[in-house]
JSON list of C-alpha atoms and ligand atoms in Angstrom, two decimals:
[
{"chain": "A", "resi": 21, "resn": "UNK", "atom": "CA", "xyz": [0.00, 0.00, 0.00]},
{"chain": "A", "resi": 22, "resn": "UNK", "atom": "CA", "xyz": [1.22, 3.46, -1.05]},
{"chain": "A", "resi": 23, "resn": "UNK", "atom": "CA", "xyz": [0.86, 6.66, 0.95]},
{"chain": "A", "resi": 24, "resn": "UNK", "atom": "CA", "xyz": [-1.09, 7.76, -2.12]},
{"chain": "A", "resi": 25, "resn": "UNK", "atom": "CA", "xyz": [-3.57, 5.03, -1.95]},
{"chain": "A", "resi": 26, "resn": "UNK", "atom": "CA", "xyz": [-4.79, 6.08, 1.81]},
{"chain": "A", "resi": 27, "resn": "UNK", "atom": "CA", "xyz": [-5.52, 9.33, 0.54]},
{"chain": "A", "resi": 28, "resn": "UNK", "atom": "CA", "xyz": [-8.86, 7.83, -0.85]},
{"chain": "A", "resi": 29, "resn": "UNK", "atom": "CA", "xyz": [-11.89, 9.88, -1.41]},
{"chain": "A", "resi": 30, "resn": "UNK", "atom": "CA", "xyz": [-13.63, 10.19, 2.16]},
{"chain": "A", "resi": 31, "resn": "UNK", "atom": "CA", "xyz": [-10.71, 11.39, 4.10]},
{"chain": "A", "resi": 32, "resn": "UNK", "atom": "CA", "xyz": [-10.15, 14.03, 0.86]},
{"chain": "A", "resi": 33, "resn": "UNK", "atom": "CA", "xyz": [-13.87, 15.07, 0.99]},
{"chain": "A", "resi": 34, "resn": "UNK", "atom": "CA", "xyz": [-13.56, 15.55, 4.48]},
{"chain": "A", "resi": 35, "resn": "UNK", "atom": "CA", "xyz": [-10.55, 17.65, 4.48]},
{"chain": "A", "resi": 36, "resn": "UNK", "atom": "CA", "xyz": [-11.81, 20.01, 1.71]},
{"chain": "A", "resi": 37, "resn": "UNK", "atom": "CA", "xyz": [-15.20, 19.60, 3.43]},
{"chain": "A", "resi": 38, "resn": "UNK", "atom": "CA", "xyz": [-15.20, 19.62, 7.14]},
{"chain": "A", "resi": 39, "resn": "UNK", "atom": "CA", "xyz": [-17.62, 18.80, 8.95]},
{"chain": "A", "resi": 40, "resn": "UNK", "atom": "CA", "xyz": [-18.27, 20.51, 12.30]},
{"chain": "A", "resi": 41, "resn": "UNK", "atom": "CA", "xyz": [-16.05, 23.33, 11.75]},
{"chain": "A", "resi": 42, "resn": "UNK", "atom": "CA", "xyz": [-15.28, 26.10, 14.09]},
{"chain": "A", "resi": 43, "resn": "UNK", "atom": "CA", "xyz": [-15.28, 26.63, 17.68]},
{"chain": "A", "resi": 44, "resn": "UNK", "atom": "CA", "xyz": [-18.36, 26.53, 20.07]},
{"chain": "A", "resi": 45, "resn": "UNK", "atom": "CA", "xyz": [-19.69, 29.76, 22.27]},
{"chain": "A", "resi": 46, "resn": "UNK", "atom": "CA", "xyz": [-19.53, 29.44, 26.05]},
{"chain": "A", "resi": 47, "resn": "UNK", "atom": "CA", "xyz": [-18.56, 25.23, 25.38]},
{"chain": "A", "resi": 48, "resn": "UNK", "atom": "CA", "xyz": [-18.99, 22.92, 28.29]},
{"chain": "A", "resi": 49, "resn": "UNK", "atom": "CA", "xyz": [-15.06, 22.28, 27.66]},
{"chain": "A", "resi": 50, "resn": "UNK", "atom": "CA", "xyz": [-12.62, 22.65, 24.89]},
{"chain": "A", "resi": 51, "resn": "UNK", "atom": "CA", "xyz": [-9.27, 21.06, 24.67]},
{"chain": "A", "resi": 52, "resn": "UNK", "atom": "CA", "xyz": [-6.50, 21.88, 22.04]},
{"chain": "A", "resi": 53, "resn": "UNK", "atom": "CA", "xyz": [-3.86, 19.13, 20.75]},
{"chain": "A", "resi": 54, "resn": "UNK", "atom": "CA", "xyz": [-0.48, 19.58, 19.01]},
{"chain": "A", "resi": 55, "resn": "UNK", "atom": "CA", "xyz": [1.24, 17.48, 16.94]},
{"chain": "A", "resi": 56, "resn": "UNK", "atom": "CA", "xyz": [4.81, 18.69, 16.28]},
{"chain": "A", "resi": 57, "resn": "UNK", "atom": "CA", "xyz": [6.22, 15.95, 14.56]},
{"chain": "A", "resi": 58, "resn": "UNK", "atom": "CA", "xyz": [3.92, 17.28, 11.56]},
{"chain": "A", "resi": 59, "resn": "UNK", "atom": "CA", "xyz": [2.88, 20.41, 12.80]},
{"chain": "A", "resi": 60, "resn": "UNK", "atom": "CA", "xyz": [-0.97, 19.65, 13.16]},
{"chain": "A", "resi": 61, "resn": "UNK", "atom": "CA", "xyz": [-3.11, 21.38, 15.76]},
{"chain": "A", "resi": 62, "resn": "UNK", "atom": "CA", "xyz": [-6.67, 20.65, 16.45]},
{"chain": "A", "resi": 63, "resn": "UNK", "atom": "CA", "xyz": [-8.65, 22.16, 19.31]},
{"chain": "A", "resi": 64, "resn": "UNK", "atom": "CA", "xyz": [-12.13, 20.38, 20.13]},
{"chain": "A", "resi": 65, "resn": "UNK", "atom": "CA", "xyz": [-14.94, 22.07, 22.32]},
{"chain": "A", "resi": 66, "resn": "UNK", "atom": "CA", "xyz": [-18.40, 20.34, 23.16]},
{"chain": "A", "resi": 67, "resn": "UNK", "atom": "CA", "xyz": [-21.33, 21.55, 24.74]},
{"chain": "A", "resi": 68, "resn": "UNK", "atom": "CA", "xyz": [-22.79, 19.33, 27.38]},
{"chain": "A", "resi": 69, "resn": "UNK", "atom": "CA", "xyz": [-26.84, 18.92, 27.74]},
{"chain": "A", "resi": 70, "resn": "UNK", "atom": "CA", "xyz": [-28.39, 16.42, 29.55]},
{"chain": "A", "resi": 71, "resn": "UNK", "atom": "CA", "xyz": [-25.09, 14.23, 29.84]},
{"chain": "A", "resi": 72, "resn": "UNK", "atom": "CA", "xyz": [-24.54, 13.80, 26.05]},
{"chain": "A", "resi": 73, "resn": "UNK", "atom": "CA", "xyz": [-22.35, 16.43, 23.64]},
{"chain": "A", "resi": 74, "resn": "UNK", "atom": "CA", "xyz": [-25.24, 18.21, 22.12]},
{"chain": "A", "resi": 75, "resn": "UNK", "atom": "CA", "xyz": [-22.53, 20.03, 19.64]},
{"chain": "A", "resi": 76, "resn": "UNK", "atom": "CA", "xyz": [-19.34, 19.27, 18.70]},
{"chain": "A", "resi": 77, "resn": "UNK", "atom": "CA", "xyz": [-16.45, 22.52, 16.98]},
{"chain": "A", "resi": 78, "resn": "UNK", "atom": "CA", "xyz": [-12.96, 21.82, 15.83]},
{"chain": "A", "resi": 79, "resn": "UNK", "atom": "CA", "xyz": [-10.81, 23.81, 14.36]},
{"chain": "A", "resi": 80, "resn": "UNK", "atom": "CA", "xyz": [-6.67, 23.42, 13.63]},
{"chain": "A", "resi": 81, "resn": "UNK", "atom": "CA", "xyz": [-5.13, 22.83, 10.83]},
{"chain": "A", "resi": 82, "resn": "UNK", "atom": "CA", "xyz": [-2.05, 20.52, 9.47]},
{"chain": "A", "resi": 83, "resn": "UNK", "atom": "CA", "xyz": [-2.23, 17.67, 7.35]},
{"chain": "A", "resi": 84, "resn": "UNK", "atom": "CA", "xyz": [-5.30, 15.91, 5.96]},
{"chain": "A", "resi": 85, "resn": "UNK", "atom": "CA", "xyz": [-4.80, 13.16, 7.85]},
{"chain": "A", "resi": 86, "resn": "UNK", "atom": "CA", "xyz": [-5.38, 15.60, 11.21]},
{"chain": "A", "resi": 87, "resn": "UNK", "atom": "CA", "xyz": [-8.12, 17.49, 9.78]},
{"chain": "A", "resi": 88, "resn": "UNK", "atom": "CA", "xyz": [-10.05, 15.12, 7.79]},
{"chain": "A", "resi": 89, "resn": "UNK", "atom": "CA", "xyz": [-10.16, 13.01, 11.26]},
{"chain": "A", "resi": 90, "resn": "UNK", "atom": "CA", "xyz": [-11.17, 15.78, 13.43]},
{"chain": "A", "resi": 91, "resn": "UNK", "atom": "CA", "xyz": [-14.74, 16.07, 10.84]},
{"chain": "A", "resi": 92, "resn": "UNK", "atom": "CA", "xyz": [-14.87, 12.44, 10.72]},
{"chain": "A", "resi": 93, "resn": "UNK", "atom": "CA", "xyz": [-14.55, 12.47, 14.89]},
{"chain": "A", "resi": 94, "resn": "UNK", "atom": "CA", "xyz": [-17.08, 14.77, 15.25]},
{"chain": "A", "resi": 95, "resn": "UNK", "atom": "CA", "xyz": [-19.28, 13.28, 12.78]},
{"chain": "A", "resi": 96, "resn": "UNK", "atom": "CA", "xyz": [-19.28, 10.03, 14.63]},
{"chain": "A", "resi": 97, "resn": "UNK", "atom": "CA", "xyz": [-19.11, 11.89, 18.41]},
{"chain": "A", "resi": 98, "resn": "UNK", "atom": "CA", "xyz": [-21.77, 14.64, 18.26]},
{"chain": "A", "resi": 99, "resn": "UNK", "atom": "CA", "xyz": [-25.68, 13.71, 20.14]},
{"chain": "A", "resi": 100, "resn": "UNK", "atom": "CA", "xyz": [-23.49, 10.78, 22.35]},
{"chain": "A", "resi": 101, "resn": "UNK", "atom": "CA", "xyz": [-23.31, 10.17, 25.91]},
{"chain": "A", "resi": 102, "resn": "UNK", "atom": "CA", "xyz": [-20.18, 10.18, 27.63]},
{"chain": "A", "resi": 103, "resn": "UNK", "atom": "CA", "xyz": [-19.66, 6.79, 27.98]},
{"chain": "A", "resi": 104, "resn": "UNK", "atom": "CA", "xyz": [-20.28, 6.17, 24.22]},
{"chain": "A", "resi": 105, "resn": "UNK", "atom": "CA", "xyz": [-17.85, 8.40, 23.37]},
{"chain": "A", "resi": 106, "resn": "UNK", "atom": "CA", "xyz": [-14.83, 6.77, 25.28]},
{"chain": "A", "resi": 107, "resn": "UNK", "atom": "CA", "xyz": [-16.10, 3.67, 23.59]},
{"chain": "A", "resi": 108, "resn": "UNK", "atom": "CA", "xyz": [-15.74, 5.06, 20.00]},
{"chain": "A", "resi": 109, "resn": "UNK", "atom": "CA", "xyz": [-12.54, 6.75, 20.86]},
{"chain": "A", "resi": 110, "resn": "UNK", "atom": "CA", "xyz": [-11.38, 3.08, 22.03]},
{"chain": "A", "resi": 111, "resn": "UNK", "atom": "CA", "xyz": [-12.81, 1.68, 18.91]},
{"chain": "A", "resi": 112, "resn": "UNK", "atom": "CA", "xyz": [-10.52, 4.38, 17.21]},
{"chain": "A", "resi": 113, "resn": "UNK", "atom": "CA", "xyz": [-7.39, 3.69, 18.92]},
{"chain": "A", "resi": 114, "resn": "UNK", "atom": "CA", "xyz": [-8.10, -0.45, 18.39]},
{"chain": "A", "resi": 115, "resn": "UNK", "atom": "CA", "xyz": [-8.11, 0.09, 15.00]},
{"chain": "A", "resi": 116, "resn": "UNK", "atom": "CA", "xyz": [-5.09, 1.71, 14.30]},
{"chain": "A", "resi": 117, "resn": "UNK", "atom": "CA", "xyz": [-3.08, -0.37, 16.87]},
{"chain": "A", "resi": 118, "resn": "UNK", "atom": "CA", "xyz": [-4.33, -3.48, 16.19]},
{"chain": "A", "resi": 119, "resn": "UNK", "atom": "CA", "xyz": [-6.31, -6.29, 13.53]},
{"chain": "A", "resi": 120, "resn": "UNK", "atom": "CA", "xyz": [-9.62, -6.59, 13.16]},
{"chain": "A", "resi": 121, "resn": "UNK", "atom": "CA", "xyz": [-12.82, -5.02, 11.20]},
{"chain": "A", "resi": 122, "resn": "UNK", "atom": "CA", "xyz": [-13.09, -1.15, 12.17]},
{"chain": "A", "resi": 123, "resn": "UNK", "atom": "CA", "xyz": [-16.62, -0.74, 14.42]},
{"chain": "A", "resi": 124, "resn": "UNK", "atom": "CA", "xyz": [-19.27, 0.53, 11.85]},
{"chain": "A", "resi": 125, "resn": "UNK", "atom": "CA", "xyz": [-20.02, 3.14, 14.71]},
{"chain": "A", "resi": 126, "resn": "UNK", "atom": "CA", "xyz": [-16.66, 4.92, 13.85]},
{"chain": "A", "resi": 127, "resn": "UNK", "atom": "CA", "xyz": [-18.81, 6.14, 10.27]},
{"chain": "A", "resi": 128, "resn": "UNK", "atom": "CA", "xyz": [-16.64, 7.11, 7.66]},
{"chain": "A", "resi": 129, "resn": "UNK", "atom": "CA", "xyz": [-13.59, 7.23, 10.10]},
{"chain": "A", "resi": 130, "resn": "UNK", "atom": "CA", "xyz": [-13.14, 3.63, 9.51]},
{"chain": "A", "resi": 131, "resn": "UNK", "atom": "CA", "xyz": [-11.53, 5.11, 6.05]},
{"chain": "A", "resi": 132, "resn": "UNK", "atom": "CA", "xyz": [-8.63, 6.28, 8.40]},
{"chain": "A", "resi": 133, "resn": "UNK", "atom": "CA", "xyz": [-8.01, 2.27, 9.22]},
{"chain": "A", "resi": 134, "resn": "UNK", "atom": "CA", "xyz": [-4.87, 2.29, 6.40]},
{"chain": "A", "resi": 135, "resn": "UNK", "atom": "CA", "xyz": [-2.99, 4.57, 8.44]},
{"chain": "A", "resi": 136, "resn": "UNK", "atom": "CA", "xyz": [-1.91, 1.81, 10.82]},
{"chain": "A", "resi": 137, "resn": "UNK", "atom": "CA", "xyz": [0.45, 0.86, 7.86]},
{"chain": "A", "resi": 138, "resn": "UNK", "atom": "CA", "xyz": [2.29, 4.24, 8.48]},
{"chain": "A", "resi": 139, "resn": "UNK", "atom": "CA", "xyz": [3.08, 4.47, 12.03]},
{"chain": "A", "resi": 140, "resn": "UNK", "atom": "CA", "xyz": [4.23, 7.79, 11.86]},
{"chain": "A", "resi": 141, "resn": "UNK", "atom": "CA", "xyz": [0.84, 9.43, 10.95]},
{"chain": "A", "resi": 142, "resn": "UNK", "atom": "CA", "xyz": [-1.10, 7.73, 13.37]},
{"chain": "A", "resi": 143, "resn": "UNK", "atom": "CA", "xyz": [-0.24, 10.73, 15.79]},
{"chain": "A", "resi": 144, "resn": "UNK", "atom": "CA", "xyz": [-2.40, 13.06, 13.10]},
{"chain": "A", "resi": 145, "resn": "UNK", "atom": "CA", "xyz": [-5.50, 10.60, 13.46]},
{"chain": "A", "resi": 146, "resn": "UNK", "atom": "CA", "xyz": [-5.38, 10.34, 16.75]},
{"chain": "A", "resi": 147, "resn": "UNK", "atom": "CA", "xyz": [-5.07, 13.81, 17.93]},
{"chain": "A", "resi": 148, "resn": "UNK", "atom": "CA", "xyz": [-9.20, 14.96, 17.85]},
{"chain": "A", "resi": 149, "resn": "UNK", "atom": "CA", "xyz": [-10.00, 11.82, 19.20]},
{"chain": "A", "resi": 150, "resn": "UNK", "atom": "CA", "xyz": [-7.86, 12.66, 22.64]},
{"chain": "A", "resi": 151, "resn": "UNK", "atom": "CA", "xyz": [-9.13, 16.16, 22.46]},
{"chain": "A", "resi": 152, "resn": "UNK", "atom": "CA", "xyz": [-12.47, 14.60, 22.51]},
{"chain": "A", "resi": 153, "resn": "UNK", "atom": "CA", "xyz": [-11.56, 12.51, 25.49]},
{"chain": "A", "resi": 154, "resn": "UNK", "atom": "CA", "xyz": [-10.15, 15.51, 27.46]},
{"chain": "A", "resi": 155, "resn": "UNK", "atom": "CA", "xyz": [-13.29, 17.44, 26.66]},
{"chain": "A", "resi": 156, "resn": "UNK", "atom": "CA", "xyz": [-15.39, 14.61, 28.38]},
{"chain": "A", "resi": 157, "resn": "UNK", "atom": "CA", "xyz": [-12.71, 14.11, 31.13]},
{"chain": "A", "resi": 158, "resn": "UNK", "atom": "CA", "xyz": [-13.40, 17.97, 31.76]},
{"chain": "A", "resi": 159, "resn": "UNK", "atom": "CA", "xyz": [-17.26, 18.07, 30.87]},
{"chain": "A", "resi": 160, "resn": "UNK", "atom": "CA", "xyz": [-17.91, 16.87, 35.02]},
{"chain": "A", "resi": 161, "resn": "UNK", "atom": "CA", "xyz": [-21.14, 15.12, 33.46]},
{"chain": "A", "resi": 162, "resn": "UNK", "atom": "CA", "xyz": [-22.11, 12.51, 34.93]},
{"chain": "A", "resi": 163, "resn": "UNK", "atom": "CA", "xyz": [-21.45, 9.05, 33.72]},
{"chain": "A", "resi": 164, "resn": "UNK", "atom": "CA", "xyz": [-23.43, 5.81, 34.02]},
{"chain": "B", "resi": 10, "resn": "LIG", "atom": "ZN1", "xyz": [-0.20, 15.29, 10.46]}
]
């Protein structure tokens, strides 16, 4: 596999296209990740409702890699609980680390499963995913 061919489609269309873009007003927490073996930074801020992340903003910039899975993160994140979140961050870090079929619940991040053949980027895949986590880990919502 070539670095060329895991530059498919989705992760392109969500680079050029990003979903969830921006930052949130008064967020419930916001956490901001660097990268500076490629010079990626993403910062992630959620607001809290009713113990699930009602909305989900990132914003950074860097490679596609970093970008394209900070939409794809949020994509698969926003209108979850806690709990589920940690679960698909988990799911996230499984497939890049290990074998296996990606979770379908991961949504077009499974796309991002390739980069486990190119240890060095998995850094840029995984940084929204952390930010994510430190956003719950901040959040104080309850968990069940
Ligand atoms: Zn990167």
């Amino acid at each position: 596999m070539s670095i060329d061919e895991l530059y498919h489609e989705v992760i392109l269309d969500h680079f050029r296209n990003p979903r969830h873009r921006g930052v949130i007003s008064n967020p419930s927490a916001s956490f901001k990740v660097f990268n500076p073996l490629c010079g990626d930074e993403v910062t992630v801020s959620v607001s809290i409702e009713n113990d699930h992340l009602t909305q989900i903003g990132c914003q950074g910039r860097g490679c596609s890699i970093s970008q394209a899975s900070a939409s794809m993160m949020a994509s698969a994140c926003e209108g979850k609980c806690p709990k589920d979140v940690r679960s698909l961050c988990e799911h996230f870090r499984a497939m890049l680390y290990k074998d296996g079929e990606p979770d379908a619940a991961l949504g077009d991040a499974v796309s991002l499963a390739g980069v486990k053949k190119f240890p060095a980027r998995i850094r840029c895949a995984l940084m929204a995913w952390e930010a994510v986590e430190r956003c719950v880990d901040q959040g104080k919502v309850k968990e069940s």
